[in-house]
PDB file of N, CA and C in Angstrom:
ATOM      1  N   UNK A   1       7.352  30.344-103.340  1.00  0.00           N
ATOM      2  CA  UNK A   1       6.532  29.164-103.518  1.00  0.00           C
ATOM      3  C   UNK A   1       5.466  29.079-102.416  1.00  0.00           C
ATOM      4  N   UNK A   2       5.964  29.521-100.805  1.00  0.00           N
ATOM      5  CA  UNK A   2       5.074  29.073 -99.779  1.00  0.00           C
ATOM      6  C   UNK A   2       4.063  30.308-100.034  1.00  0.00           C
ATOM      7  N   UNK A   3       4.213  31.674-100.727  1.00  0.00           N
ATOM      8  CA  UNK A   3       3.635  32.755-101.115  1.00  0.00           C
ATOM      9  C   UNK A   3       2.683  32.668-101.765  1.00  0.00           C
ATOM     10  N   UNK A   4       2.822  32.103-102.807  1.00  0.00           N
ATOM     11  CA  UNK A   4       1.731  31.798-104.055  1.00  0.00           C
ATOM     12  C   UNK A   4       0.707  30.917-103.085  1.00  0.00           C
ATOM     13  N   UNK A   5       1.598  29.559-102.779  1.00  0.00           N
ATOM     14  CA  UNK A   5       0.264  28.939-102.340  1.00  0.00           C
ATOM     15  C   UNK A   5      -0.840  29.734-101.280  1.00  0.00           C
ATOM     16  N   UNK A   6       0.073  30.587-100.035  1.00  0.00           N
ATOM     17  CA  UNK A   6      -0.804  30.494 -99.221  1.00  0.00           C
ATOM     18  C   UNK A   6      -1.715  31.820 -99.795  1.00  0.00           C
ATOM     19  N   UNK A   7      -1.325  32.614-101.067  1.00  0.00           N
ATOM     20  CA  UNK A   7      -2.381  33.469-101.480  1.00  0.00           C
ATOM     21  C   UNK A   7      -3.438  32.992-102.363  1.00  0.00           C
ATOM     22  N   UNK A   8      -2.917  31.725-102.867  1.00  0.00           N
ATOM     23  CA  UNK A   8      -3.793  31.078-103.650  1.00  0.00           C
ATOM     24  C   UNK A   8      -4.929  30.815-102.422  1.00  0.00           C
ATOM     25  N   UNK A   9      -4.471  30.006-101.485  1.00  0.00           N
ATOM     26  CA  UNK A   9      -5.703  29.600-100.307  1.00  0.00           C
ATOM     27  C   UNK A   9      -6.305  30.494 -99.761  1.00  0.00           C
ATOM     28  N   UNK A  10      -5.953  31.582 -99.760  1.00  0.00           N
ATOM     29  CA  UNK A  10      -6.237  33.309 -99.275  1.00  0.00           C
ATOM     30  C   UNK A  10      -7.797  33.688 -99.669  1.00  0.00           C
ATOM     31  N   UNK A  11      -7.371  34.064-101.080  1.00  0.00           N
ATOM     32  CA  UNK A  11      -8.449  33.843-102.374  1.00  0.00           C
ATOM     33  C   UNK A  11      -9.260  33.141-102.023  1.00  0.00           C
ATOM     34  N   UNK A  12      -8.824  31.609-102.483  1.00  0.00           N
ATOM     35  CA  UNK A  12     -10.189  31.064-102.369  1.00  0.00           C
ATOM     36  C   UNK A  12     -11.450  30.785-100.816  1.00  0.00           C
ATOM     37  N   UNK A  13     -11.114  31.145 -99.894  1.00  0.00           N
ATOM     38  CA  UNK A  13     -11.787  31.381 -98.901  1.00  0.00           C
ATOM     39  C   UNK A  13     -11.191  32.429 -97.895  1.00  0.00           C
ATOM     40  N   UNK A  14     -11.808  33.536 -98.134  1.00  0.00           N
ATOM     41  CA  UNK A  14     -11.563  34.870 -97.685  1.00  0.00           C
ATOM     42  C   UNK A  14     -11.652  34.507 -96.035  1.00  0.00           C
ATOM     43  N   UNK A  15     -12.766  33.472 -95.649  1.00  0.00           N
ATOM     44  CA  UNK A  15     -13.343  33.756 -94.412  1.00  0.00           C
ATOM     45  C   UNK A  15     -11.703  33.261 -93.241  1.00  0.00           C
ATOM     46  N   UNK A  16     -10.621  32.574 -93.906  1.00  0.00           N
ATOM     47  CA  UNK A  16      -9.620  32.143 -93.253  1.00  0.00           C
ATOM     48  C   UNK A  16      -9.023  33.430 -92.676  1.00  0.00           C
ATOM     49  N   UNK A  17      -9.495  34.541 -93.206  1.00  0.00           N
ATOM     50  CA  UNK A  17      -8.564  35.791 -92.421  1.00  0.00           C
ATOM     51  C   UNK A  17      -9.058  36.125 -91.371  1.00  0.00           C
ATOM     52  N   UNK A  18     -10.261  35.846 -90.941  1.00  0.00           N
ATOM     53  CA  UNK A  18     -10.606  35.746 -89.679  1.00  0.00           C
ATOM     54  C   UNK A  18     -10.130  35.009 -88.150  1.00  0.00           C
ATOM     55  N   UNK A  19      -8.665  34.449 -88.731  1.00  0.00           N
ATOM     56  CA  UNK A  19      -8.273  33.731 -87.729  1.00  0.00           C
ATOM     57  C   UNK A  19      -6.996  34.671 -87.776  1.00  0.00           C
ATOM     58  N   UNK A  20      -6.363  34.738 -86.364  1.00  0.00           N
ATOM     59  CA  UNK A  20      -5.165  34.989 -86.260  1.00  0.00           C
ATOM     60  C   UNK A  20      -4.027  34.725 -87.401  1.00  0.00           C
ATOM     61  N   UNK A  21      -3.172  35.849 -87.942  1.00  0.00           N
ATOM     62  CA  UNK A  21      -1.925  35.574 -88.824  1.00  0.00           C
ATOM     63  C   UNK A  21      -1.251  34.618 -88.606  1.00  0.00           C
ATOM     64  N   UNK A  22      -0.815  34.440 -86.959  1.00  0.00           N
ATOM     65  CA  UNK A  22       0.077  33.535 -86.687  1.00  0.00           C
ATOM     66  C   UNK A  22      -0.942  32.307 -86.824  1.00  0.00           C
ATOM     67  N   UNK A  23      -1.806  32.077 -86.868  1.00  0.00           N
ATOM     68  CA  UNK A  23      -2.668  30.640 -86.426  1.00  0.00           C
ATOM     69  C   UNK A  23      -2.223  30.149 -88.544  1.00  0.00           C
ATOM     70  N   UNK A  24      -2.749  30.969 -89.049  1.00  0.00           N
ATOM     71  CA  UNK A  24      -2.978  30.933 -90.802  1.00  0.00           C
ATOM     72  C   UNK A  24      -1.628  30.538 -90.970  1.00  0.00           C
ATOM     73  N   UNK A  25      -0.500  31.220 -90.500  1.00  0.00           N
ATOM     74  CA  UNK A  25       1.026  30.867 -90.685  1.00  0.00           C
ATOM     75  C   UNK A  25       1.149  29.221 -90.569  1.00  0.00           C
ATOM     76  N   UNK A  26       0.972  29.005 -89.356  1.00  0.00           N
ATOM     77  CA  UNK A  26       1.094  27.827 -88.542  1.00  0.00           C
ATOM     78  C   UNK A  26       0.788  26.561 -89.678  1.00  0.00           C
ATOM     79  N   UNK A  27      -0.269  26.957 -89.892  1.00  0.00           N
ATOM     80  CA  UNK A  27      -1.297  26.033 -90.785  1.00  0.00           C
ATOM     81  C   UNK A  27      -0.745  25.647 -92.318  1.00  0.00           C
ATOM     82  N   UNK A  28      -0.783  27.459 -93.218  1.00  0.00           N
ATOM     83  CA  UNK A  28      -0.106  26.353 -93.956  1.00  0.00           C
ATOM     84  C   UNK A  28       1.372  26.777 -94.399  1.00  0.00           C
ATOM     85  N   UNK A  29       2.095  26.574 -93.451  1.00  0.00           N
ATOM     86  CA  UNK A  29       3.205  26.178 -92.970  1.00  0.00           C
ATOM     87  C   UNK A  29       3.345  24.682 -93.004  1.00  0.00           C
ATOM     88  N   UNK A  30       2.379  24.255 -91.898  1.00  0.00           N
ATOM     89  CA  UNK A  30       2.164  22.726 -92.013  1.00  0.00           C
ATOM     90  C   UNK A  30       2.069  21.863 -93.534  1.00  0.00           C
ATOM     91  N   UNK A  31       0.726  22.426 -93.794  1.00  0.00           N
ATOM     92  CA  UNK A  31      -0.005  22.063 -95.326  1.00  0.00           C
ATOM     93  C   UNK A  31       1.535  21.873 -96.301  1.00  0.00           C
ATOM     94  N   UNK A  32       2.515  22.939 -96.150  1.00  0.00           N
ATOM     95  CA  UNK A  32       3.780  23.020 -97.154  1.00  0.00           C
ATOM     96  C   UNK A  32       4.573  22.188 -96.736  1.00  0.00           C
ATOM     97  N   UNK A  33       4.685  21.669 -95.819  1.00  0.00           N
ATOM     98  CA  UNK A  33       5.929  20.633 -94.926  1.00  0.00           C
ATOM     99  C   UNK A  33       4.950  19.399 -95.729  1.00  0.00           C
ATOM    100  N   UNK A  34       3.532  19.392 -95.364  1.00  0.00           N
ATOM    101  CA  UNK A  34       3.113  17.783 -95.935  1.00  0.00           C
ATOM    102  C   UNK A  34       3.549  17.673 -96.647  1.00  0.00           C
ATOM    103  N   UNK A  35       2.765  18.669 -97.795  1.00  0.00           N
ATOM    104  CA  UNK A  35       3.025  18.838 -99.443  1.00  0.00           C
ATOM    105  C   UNK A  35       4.164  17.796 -99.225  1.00  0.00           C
ATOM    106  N   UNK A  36       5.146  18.538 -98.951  1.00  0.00           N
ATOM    107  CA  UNK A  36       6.368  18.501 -99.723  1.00  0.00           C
ATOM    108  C   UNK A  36       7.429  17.348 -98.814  1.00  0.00           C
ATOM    109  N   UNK A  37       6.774  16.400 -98.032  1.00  0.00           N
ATOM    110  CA  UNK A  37       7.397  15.158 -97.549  1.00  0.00           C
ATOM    111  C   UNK A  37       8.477  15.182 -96.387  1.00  0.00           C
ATOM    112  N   UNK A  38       8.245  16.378 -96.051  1.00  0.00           N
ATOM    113  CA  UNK A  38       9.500  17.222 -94.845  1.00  0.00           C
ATOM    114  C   UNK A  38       8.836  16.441 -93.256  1.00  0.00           C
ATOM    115  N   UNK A  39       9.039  15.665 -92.397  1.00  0.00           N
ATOM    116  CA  UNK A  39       8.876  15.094 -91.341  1.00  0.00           C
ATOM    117  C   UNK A  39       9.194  15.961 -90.352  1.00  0.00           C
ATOM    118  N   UNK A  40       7.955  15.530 -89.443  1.00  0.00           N
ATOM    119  CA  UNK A  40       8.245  16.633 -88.389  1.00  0.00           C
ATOM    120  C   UNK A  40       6.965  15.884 -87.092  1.00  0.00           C
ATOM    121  N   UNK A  41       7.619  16.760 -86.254  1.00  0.00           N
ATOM    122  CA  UNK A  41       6.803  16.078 -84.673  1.00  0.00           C
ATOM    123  C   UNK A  41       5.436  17.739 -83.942  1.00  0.00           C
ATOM    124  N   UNK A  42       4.382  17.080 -84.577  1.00  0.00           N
ATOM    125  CA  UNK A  42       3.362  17.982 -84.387  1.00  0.00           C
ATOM    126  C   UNK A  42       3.708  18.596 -82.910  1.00  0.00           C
ATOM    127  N   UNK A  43       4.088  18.200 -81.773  1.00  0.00           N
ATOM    128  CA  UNK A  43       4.323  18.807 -80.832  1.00  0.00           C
ATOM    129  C   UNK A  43       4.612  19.853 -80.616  1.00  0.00           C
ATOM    130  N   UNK A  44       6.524  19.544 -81.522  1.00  0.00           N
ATOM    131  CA  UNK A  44       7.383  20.285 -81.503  1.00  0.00           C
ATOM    132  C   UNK A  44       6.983  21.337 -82.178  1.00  0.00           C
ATOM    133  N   UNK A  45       6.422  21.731 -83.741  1.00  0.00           N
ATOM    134  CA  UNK A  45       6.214  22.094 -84.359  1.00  0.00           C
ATOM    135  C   UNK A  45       4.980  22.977 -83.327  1.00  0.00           C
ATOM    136  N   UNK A  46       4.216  22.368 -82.859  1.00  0.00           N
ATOM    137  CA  UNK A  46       2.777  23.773 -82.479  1.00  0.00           C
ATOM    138  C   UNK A  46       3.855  24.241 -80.980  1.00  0.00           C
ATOM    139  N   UNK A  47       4.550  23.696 -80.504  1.00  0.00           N
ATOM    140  CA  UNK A  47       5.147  24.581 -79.705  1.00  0.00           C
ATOM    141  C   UNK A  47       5.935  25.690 -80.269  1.00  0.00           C
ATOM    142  N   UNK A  48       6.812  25.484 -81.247  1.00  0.00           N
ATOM    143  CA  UNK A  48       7.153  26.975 -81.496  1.00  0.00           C
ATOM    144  C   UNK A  48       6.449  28.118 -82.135  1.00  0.00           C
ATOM    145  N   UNK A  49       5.265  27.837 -81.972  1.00  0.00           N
ATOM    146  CA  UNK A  49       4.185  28.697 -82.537  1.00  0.00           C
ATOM    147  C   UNK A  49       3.245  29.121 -81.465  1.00  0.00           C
ATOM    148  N   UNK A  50       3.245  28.597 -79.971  1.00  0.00           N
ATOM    149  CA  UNK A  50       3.096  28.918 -78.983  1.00  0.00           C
ATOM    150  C   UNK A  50       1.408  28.444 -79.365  1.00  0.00           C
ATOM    151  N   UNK A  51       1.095  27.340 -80.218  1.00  0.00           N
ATOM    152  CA  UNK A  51      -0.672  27.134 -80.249  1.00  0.00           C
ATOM    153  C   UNK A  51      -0.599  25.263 -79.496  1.00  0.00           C
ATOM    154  N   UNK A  52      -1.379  24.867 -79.461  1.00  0.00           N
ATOM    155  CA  UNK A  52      -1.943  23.593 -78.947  1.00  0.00           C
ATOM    156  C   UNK A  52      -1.608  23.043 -80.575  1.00  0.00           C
ATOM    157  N   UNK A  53      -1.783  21.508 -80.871  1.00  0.00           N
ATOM    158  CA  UNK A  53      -1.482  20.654 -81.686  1.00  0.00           C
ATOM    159  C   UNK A  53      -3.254  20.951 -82.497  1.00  0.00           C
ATOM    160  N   UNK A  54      -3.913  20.522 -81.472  1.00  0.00           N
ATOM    161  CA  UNK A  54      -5.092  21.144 -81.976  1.00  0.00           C
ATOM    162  C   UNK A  54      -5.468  22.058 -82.870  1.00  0.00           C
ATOM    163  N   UNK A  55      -4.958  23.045 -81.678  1.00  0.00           N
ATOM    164  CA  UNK A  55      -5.708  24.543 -82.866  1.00  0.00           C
ATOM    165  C   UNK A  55      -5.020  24.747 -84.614  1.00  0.00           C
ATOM    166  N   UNK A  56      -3.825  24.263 -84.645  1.00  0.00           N
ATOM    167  CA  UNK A  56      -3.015  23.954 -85.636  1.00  0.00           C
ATOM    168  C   UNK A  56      -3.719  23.085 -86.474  1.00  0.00           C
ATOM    169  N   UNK A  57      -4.126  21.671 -86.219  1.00  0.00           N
ATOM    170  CA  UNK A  57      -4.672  20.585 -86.735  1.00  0.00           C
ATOM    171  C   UNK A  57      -6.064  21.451 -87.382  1.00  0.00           C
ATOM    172  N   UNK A  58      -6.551  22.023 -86.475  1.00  0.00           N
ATOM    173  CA  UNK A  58      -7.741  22.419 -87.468  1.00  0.00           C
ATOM    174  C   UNK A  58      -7.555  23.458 -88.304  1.00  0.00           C
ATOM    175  N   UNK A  59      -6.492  24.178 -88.297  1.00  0.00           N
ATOM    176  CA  UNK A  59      -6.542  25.809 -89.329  1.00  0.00           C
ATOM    177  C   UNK A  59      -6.037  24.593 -90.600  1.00  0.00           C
ATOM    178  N   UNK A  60      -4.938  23.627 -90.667  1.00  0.00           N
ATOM    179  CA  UNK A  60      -4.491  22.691 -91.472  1.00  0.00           C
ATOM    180  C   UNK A  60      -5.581  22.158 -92.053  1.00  0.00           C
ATOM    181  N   UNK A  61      -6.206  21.785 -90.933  1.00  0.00           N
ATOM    182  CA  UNK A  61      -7.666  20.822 -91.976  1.00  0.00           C
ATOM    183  C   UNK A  61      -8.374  21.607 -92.861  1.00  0.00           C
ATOM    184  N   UNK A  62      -8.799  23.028 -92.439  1.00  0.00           N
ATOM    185  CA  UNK A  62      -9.466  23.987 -93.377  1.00  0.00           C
ATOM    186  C   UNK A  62      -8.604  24.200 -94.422  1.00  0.00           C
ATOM    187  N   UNK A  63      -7.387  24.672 -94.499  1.00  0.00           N
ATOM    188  CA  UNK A  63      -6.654  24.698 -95.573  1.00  0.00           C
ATOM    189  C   UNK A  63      -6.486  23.574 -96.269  1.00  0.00           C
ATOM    190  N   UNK A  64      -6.826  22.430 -96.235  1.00  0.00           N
ATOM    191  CA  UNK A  64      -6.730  21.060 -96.496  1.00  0.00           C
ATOM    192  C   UNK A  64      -7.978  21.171 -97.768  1.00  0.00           C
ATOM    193  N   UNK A  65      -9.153  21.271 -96.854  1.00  0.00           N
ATOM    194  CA  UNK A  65     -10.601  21.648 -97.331  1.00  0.00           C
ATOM    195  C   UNK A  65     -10.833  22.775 -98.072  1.00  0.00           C
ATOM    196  N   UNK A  66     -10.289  23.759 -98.121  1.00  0.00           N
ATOM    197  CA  UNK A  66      -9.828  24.803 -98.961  1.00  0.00           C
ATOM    198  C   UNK A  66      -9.182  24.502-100.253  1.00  0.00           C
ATOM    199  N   UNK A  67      -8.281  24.274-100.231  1.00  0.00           N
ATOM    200  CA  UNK A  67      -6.728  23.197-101.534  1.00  0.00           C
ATOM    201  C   UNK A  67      -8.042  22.610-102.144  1.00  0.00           C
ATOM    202  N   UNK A  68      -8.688  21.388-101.510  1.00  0.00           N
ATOM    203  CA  UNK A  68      -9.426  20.676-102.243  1.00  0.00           C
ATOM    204  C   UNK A  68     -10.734  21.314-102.722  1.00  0.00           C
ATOM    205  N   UNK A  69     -11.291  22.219-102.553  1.00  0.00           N
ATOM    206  CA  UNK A  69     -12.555  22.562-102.852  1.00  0.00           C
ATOM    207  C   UNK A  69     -12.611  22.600-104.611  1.00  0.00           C
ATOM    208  N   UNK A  70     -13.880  22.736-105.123  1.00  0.00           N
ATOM    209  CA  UNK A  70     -14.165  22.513-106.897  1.00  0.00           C
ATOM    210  C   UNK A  70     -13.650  24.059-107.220  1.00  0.00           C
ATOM    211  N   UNK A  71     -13.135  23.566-108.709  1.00  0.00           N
ATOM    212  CA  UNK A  71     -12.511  24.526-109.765  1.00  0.00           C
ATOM    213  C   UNK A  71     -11.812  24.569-109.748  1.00  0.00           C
ATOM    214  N   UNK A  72     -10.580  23.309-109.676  1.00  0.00           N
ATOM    215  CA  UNK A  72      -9.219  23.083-109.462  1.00  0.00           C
ATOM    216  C   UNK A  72      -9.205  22.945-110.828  1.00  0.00           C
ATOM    217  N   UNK A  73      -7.537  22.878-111.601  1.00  0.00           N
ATOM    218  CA  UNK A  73      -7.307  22.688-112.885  1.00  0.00           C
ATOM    219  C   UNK A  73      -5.761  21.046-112.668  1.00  0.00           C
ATOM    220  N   UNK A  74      -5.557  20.662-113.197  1.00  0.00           N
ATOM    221  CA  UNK A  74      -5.156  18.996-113.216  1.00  0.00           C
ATOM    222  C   UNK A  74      -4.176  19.069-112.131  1.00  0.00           C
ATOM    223  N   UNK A  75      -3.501  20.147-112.234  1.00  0.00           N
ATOM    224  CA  UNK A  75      -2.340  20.253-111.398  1.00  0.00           C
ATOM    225  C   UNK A  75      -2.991  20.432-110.184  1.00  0.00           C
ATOM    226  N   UNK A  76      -3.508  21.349-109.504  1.00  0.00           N
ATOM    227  CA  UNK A  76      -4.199  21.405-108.324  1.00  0.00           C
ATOM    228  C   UNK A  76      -4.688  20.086-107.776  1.00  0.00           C
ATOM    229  N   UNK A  77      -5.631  19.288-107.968  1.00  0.00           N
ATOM    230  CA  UNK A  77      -5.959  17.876-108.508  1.00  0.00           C
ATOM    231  C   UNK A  77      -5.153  16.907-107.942  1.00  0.00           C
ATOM    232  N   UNK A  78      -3.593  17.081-108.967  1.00  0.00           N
ATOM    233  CA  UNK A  78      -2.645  16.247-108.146  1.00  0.00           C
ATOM    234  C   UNK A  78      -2.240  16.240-106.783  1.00  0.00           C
ATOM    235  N   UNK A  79      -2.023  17.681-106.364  1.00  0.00           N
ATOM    236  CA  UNK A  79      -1.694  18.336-105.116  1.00  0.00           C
ATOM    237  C   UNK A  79      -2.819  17.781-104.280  1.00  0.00           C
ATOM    238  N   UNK A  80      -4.273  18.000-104.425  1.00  0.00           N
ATOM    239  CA  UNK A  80      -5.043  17.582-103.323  1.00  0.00           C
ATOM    240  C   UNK A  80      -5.041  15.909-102.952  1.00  0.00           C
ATOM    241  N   UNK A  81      -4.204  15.043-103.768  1.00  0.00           N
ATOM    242  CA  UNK A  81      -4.168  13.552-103.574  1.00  0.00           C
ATOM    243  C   UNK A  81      -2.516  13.360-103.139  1.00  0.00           C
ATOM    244  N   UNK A  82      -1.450  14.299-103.400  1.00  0.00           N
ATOM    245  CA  UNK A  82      -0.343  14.570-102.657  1.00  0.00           C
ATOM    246  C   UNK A  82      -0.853  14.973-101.107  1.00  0.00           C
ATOM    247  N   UNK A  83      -1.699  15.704-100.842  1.00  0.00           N
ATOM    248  CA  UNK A  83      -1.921  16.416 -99.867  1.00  0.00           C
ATOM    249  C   UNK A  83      -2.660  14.699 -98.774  1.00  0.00           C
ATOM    250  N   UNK A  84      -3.918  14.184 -99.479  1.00  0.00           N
ATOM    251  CA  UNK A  84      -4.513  13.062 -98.686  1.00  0.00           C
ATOM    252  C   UNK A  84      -3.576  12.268 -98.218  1.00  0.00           C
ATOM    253  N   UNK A  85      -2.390  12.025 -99.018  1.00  0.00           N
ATOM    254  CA  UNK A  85      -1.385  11.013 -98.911  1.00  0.00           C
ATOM    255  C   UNK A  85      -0.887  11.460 -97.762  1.00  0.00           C
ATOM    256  N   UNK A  86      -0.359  12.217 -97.591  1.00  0.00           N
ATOM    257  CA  UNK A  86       0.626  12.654 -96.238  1.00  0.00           C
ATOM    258  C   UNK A  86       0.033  13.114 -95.420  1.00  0.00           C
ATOM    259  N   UNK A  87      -1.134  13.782 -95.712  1.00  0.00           N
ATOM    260  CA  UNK A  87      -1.929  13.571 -94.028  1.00  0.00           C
ATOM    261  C   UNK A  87      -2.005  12.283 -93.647  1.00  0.00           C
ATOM    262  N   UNK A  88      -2.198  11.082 -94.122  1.00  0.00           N
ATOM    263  CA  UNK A  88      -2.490   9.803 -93.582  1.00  0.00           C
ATOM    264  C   UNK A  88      -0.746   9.759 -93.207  1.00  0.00           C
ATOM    265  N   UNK A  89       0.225  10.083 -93.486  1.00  0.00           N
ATOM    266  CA  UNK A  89       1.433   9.818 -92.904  1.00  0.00           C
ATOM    267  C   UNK A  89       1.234  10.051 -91.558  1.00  0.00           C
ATOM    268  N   UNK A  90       1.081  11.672 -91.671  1.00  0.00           N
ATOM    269  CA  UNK A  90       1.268  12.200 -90.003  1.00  0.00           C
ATOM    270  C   UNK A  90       0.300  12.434 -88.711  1.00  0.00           C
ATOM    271  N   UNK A  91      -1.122  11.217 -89.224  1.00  0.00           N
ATOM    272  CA  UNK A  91      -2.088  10.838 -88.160  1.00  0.00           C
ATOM    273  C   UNK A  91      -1.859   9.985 -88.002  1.00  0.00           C
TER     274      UNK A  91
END
């Protein structure tokens, strides 16, 4: 499941491979914990990934901005208003 998506996000903006594996991991790693309503302490979480809360927060936001970009089909759609929802949880 975390496969598909993060090749789906892969695809649609190639330029994300330009960042470190582990940074892309990190990210949507995150993006899949929102998704999917799993609570967690950004701290803790960018510490075992050895990045700042930061650098995390932004590979997340691009993948965020990615998920949502045009030529989604209904289901995708839902996911990007699942996705708005729980970012406003965990800011």
């Amino acid at each position: 499941m975390v496969y598909e998506m993060a090749k789906n996000i892969m695809e649609k903006d190639q330029t994300l491979m330009e960042e470190s594996p582990q940074k892309i991991s990190a990210g949507i790693i995150q993006f899949f914990m929102v998704l999917n309503g799993v609570q967690f302490k950004k701290k803790e979480f960018a510490k075992m990934f050895g990045f700042s809360e930061v650098t995390i927060n932004n590979i997340y936001k691009r993948i965020v901005s990615i998920d949502s970009s045009p030529n989604q089909n209904d289901e995708e759609q839902n996911d990007e208003r699942a996705t708005e929802r729980a970012t406003e949880k965990i800011e």
